[in-house]
């Protein structure tokens, strides 16, 4: 039996860990990485930060956009009722990776991976998701996240847990669904329709099972082994300051197209197609002249050489010869112009 002080300290530590897990805001992990990368860039290049402005480095840009995307989805998940449990940036293992959003509710358990692709064209295949016709690892990553959540929850709940992998897309212009197989592993959903989509799913667990799953999800030891993995260290306050300094729509310094982070565009549409978008054709090489053109040019050059020879002869010939040469020259000129 543990001494009273030891038990009390253990209880306080557990309560603190639970509270820290609850306090994690959407986008925490990527916001933290963005701040670290930006701070390192500013040390290398002090011109990034002046008294009046802050410029994001190239390396910090993608982390910034990712954090904005996760915060967009986090705001949308607020629309779920009190019967839903929502956790953000859930640390896994030693805290080096996380689940963007874990949602547990009447229709089931969802491991949501947010992807923010500003103005992009998305094509979804059975095994790959393309962004502007470039393959990404998004589908495999979403499946791995769901598998990890499944193992951890099942181990603590002591029964099989069905976790739905979800890719929530933010900021894209179009979505084309070319899948021929099941469309739920993972589900790929426009983030603006995410809440409605989850509410319409069939229930996968009983109410008793869901309660046990919630209890397992609240336990910090379910997710990570590092007792400090869930500490937020006021990261989001610092990130909010960065957003205020650079603006919600900062311009990247180099390489990044002229695009802005933010809520997905309203004109985004979902299309169905079994074919991936065609790759851009390589520019055609200019073609050389054909055989007929080569022959025509040879005849013209031969005629011009004859004209030159006759002109030289005219300058050295007797007086009666220039008239005859002029006649031949006129005929040859006509032949050249007539080709």
PDB file of C-alpha atoms in Angstrom, residues 118-285:
ATOM      1  CA  UNK A 118      -5.298  26.094 -50.648  1.00  0.00           C
ATOM      2  CA  UNK A 119      -7.093  26.343 -53.988  1.00  0.00           C
ATOM      3  CA  UNK A 120      -5.963  22.843 -54.985  1.00  0.00           C
ATOM      4  CA  UNK A 121      -7.612  20.266 -57.223  1.00  0.00           C
ATOM      5  CA  UNK A 122      -8.018  17.001 -55.313  1.00  0.00           C
ATOM      6  CA  UNK A 123      -8.384  13.566 -56.935  1.00  0.00           C
ATOM      7  CA  UNK A 124      -9.164  10.565 -54.710  1.00  0.00           C
ATOM      8  CA  UNK A 125      -8.177   7.051 -55.748  1.00  0.00           C
ATOM      9  CA  UNK A 126      -8.478   3.756 -53.897  1.00  0.00           C
ATOM     10  CA  UNK A 127      -4.878   3.912 -52.684  1.00  0.00           C
ATOM     11  CA  UNK A 128      -3.682   7.452 -53.340  1.00  0.00           C
ATOM     12  CA  UNK A 129      -4.888  11.023 -53.072  1.00  0.00           C
ATOM     13  CA  UNK A 130      -3.511  13.507 -55.579  1.00  0.00           C
ATOM     14  CA  UNK A 131      -3.133  17.224 -54.966  1.00  0.00           C
ATOM     15  CA  UNK A 132      -2.781  19.194 -58.199  1.00  0.00           C
ATOM     16  CA  UNK A 133      -1.924  15.866 -59.854  1.00  0.00           C
ATOM     17  CA  UNK A 134       0.888  15.068 -57.389  1.00  0.00           C
ATOM     18  CA  UNK A 135       0.666  11.876 -55.332  1.00  0.00           C
ATOM     19  CA  UNK A 136       0.508  12.284 -51.546  1.00  0.00           C
ATOM     20  CA  UNK A 137       0.784   9.829 -48.606  1.00  0.00           C
ATOM     21  CA  UNK A 138      -2.447  11.157 -47.059  1.00  0.00           C
ATOM     22  CA  UNK A 139      -4.541   7.989 -47.404  1.00  0.00           C
ATOM     23  CA  UNK A 140      -1.880   5.719 -45.898  1.00  0.00           C
ATOM     24  CA  UNK A 141      -1.287   8.217 -43.067  1.00  0.00           C
ATOM     25  CA  UNK A 142      -5.004   8.380 -42.214  1.00  0.00           C
ATOM     26  CA  UNK A 143      -5.195   4.581 -42.081  1.00  0.00           C
ATOM     27  CA  UNK A 144      -2.146   4.381 -39.809  1.00  0.00           C
ATOM     28  CA  UNK A 145      -3.661   6.947 -37.438  1.00  0.00           C
ATOM     29  CA  UNK A 146      -6.915   4.988 -37.186  1.00  0.00           C
ATOM     30  CA  UNK A 147      -5.049   1.713 -36.647  1.00  0.00           C
ATOM     31  CA  UNK A 148      -3.010   3.291 -33.849  1.00  0.00           C
ATOM     32  CA  UNK A 149      -6.129   4.660 -32.140  1.00  0.00           C
ATOM     33  CA  UNK A 150      -7.866   1.291 -32.518  1.00  0.00           C
ATOM     34  CA  UNK A 151      -5.048  -0.607 -30.798  1.00  0.00           C
ATOM     35  CA  UNK A 152      -4.735   1.859 -27.919  1.00  0.00           C
ATOM     36  CA  UNK A 153      -8.444   2.190 -27.182  1.00  0.00           C
ATOM     37  CA  UNK A 154      -9.067  -1.558 -27.474  1.00  0.00           C
ATOM     38  CA  UNK A 155      -6.208  -2.324 -25.071  1.00  0.00           C
ATOM     39  CA  UNK A 156      -7.680  -0.058 -22.375  1.00  0.00           C
ATOM     40  CA  UNK A 157     -11.360  -0.731 -23.053  1.00  0.00           C
ATOM     41  CA  UNK A 158     -10.744  -4.499 -23.248  1.00  0.00           C
ATOM     42  CA  UNK A 159     -12.929  -5.058 -26.318  1.00  0.00           C
ATOM     43  CA  UNK A 160     -12.714  -4.447 -30.044  1.00  0.00           C
ATOM     44  CA  UNK A 161     -13.076  -0.813 -31.067  1.00  0.00           C
ATOM     45  CA  UNK A 162     -14.006   0.255 -34.590  1.00  0.00           C
ATOM     46  CA  UNK A 163     -12.286   3.518 -35.536  1.00  0.00           C
ATOM     47  CA  UNK A 164     -13.160   5.281 -38.792  1.00  0.00           C
ATOM     48  CA  UNK A 165     -10.200   6.983 -40.523  1.00  0.00           C
ATOM     49  CA  UNK A 166     -11.166  10.375 -41.934  1.00  0.00           C
ATOM     50  CA  UNK A 167      -9.347  12.865 -44.138  1.00  0.00           C
ATOM     51  CA  UNK A 168     -10.872  16.317 -43.649  1.00  0.00           C
ATOM     52  CA  UNK A 169      -9.964  18.609 -46.554  1.00  0.00           C
ATOM     53  CA  UNK A 170      -9.692  22.366 -46.115  1.00  0.00           C
ATOM     54  CA  UNK A 171      -9.304  25.121 -48.709  1.00  0.00           C
ATOM     55  CA  UNK A 172      -9.410  23.060 -51.915  1.00  0.00           C
ATOM     56  CA  UNK A 173     -11.201  24.241 -55.072  1.00  0.00           C
ATOM     57  CA  UNK A 174     -12.440  20.870 -56.380  1.00  0.00           C
ATOM     58  CA  UNK A 175     -12.676  17.256 -55.224  1.00  0.00           C
ATOM     59  CA  UNK A 176     -12.945  14.440 -57.758  1.00  0.00           C
ATOM     60  CA  UNK A 177     -13.729  11.006 -56.304  1.00  0.00           C
ATOM     61  CA  UNK A 178     -12.336   8.256 -58.519  1.00  0.00           C
ATOM     62  CA  UNK A 179     -12.572   5.369 -56.051  1.00  0.00           C
ATOM     63  CA  UNK A 180     -13.998   2.044 -57.181  1.00  0.00           C
ATOM     64  CA  UNK A 181     -13.730   0.300 -53.802  1.00  0.00           C
ATOM     65  CA  UNK A 182     -15.151   1.212 -50.360  1.00  0.00           C
ATOM     66  CA  UNK A 183     -15.238   4.929 -49.659  1.00  0.00           C
ATOM     67  CA  UNK A 184     -14.827   4.678 -45.916  1.00  0.00           C
ATOM     68  CA  UNK A 185     -11.225   3.560 -45.479  1.00  0.00           C
ATOM     69  CA  UNK A 186     -10.506   6.340 -45.181  1.00  0.00           C
ATOM     70  CA  UNK A 187     -13.500   8.578 -45.637  1.00  0.00           C
ATOM     71  CA  UNK A 188     -12.448  11.739 -47.493  1.00  0.00           C
ATOM     72  CA  UNK A 189     -14.729  14.628 -46.576  1.00  0.00           C
ATOM     73  CA  UNK A 190     -14.892  18.329 -47.371  1.00  0.00           C
ATOM     74  CA  UNK A 191     -14.397  19.858 -43.918  1.00  0.00           C
ATOM     75  CA  UNK A 192     -17.481  22.060 -44.294  1.00  0.00           C
ATOM     76  CA  UNK A 193     -19.616  18.918 -44.526  1.00  0.00           C
ATOM     77  CA  UNK A 194     -17.739  16.965 -41.854  1.00  0.00           C
ATOM     78  CA  UNK A 195     -20.201  17.426 -38.979  1.00  0.00           C
ATOM     79  CA  UNK A 196     -23.265  16.574 -41.077  1.00  0.00           C
ATOM     80  CA  UNK A 197     -21.435  13.559 -42.485  1.00  0.00           C
ATOM     81  CA  UNK A 198     -20.617  12.180 -39.014  1.00  0.00           C
ATOM     82  CA  UNK A 199     -24.181  12.705 -37.798  1.00  0.00           C
ATOM     83  CA  UNK A 200     -25.498  10.638 -40.719  1.00  0.00           C
ATOM     84  CA  UNK A 201     -23.249   7.607 -40.148  1.00  0.00           C
ATOM     85  CA  UNK A 202     -24.727   4.371 -38.755  1.00  0.00           C
ATOM     86  CA  UNK A 203     -23.927   3.589 -35.123  1.00  0.00           C
ATOM     87  CA  UNK A 204     -21.001   1.196 -34.707  1.00  0.00           C
ATOM     88  CA  UNK A 205     -21.060   0.743 -30.901  1.00  0.00           C
ATOM     89  CA  UNK A 206     -23.650   0.462 -28.160  1.00  0.00           C
ATOM     90  CA  UNK A 207     -24.081   3.294 -25.680  1.00  0.00           C
ATOM     91  CA  UNK A 208     -22.354   1.203 -22.991  1.00  0.00           C
ATOM     92  CA  UNK A 209     -19.371   0.528 -25.232  1.00  0.00           C
ATOM     93  CA  UNK A 210     -19.140   4.201 -26.150  1.00  0.00           C
ATOM     94  CA  UNK A 211     -19.028   5.173 -22.484  1.00  0.00           C
ATOM     95  CA  UNK A 212     -16.166   2.748 -21.852  1.00  0.00           C
ATOM     96  CA  UNK A 213     -14.363   4.054 -24.943  1.00  0.00           C
ATOM     97  CA  UNK A 214     -14.726   7.610 -23.649  1.00  0.00           C
ATOM     98  CA  UNK A 215     -13.240   6.612 -20.295  1.00  0.00           C
ATOM     99  CA  UNK A 216     -10.297   4.973 -22.061  1.00  0.00           C
ATOM    100  CA  UNK A 217      -9.801   8.050 -24.248  1.00  0.00           C
ATOM    101  CA  UNK A 218      -9.716  10.342 -21.197  1.00  0.00           C
ATOM    102  CA  UNK A 219      -6.857   8.362 -19.681  1.00  0.00           C
ATOM    103  CA  UNK A 220      -3.493   9.960 -20.624  1.00  0.00           C
ATOM    104  CA  UNK A 221      -1.703   6.605 -20.371  1.00  0.00           C
ATOM    105  CA  UNK A 222      -3.850   5.372 -23.263  1.00  0.00           C
ATOM    106  CA  UNK A 223      -2.009   7.707 -25.573  1.00  0.00           C
ATOM    107  CA  UNK A 224       1.491   8.562 -24.446  1.00  0.00           C
ATOM    108  CA  UNK A 225       4.324   7.458 -22.208  1.00  0.00           C
ATOM    109  CA  UNK A 226       5.862  10.902 -21.666  1.00  0.00           C
ATOM    110  CA  UNK A 227       4.211  12.652 -18.694  1.00  0.00           C
ATOM    111  CA  UNK A 228       4.995  16.052 -20.231  1.00  0.00           C
ATOM    112  CA  UNK A 229       3.734  15.181 -23.722  1.00  0.00           C
ATOM    113  CA  UNK A 230       0.422  16.967 -23.245  1.00  0.00           C
ATOM    114  CA  UNK A 231       1.762  20.187 -21.746  1.00  0.00           C
ATOM    115  CA  UNK A 232       0.764  23.108 -23.936  1.00  0.00           C
ATOM    116  CA  UNK A 233       3.281  25.634 -22.510  1.00  0.00           C
ATOM    117  CA  UNK A 234       1.118  28.511 -23.761  1.00  0.00           C
ATOM    118  CA  UNK A 235       1.951  27.540 -27.314  1.00  0.00           C
ATOM    119  CA  UNK A 236      -1.379  28.659 -28.731  1.00  0.00           C
ATOM    120  CA  UNK A 237      -1.064  32.091 -27.136  1.00  0.00           C
ATOM    121  CA  UNK A 238       2.274  32.527 -28.870  1.00  0.00           C
ATOM    122  CA  UNK A 239       0.815  31.254 -32.146  1.00  0.00           C
ATOM    123  CA  UNK A 240      -2.088  33.707 -31.854  1.00  0.00           C
ATOM    124  CA  UNK A 241       0.496  36.455 -31.461  1.00  0.00           C
ATOM    125  CA  UNK A 242       2.264  35.251 -34.606  1.00  0.00           C
ATOM    126  CA  UNK A 243      -1.033  35.284 -36.513  1.00  0.00           C
ATOM    127  CA  UNK A 244      -1.582  38.849 -35.352  1.00  0.00           C
ATOM    128  CA  UNK A 245       1.936  39.839 -36.428  1.00  0.00           C
ATOM    129  CA  UNK A 246       1.934  38.274 -39.882  1.00  0.00           C
ATOM    130  CA  UNK A 247      -1.832  38.340 -40.462  1.00  0.00           C
ATOM    131  CA  UNK A 248      -4.209  35.478 -41.167  1.00  0.00           C
ATOM    132  CA  UNK A 249      -3.160  35.622 -44.820  1.00  0.00           C
ATOM    133  CA  UNK A 250       0.633  36.134 -44.912  1.00  0.00           C
ATOM    134  CA  UNK A 251       2.633  36.150 -48.100  1.00  0.00           C
ATOM    135  CA  UNK A 252       5.381  33.532 -48.319  1.00  0.00           C
ATOM    136  CA  UNK A 253       8.819  34.870 -49.131  1.00  0.00           C
ATOM    137  CA  UNK A 254       9.728  32.521 -51.984  1.00  0.00           C
ATOM    138  CA  UNK A 255       8.655  29.433 -53.903  1.00  0.00           C
ATOM    139  CA  UNK A 256       5.117  29.290 -52.500  1.00  0.00           C
ATOM    140  CA  UNK A 257       2.349  30.288 -54.960  1.00  0.00           C
ATOM    141  CA  UNK A 258       0.348  33.418 -54.247  1.00  0.00           C
ATOM    142  CA  UNK A 259      -2.263  31.693 -52.034  1.00  0.00           C
ATOM    143  CA  UNK A 260      -3.856  32.288 -48.670  1.00  0.00           C
ATOM    144  CA  UNK A 261      -4.797  30.067 -45.737  1.00  0.00           C
ATOM    145  CA  UNK A 262      -8.375  30.176 -44.520  1.00  0.00           C
ATOM    146  CA  UNK A 263     -11.706  28.434 -44.587  1.00  0.00           C
ATOM    147  CA  UNK A 264     -12.355  26.280 -47.653  1.00  0.00           C
ATOM    148  CA  UNK A 265     -13.676  28.048 -50.719  1.00  0.00           C
ATOM    149  CA  UNK A 266     -17.429  27.897 -51.193  1.00  0.00           C
ATOM    150  CA  UNK A 267     -17.143  26.931 -54.843  1.00  0.00           C
ATOM    151  CA  UNK A 268     -15.467  23.632 -53.969  1.00  0.00           C
ATOM    152  CA  UNK A 269     -17.268  20.783 -55.675  1.00  0.00           C
ATOM    153  CA  UNK A 270     -17.144  16.992 -55.494  1.00  0.00           C
ATOM    154  CA  UNK A 271     -17.023  15.116 -58.775  1.00  0.00           C
ATOM    155  CA  UNK A 272     -16.944  11.415 -59.517  1.00  0.00           C
ATOM    156  CA  UNK A 273     -14.421  10.023 -61.973  1.00  0.00           C
ATOM    157  CA  UNK A 274     -12.600   6.707 -62.180  1.00  0.00           C
ATOM    158  CA  UNK A 275      -9.710   8.295 -64.037  1.00  0.00           C
ATOM    159  CA  UNK A 276      -6.973  10.317 -62.413  1.00  0.00           C
ATOM    160  CA  UNK A 277      -6.396  13.743 -63.939  1.00  0.00           C
ATOM    161  CA  UNK A 278      -4.259  13.596 -67.048  1.00  0.00           C
ATOM    162  CA  UNK A 279      -0.709  14.689 -66.591  1.00  0.00           C
ATOM    163  CA  UNK A 280       0.340  17.780 -68.464  1.00  0.00           C
ATOM    164  CA  UNK A 281       1.760  16.905 -71.871  1.00  0.00           C
ATOM    165  CA  UNK A 282       5.423  17.620 -72.415  1.00  0.00           C
ATOM    166  CA  UNK A 283       6.053  20.477 -74.843  1.00  0.00           C
ATOM    167  CA  UNK A 284       6.442  19.229 -78.418  1.00  0.00           C
ATOM    168  CA  UNK A 285       9.804  19.641 -80.032  1.00  0.00           C
TER     169      UNK A 285
END
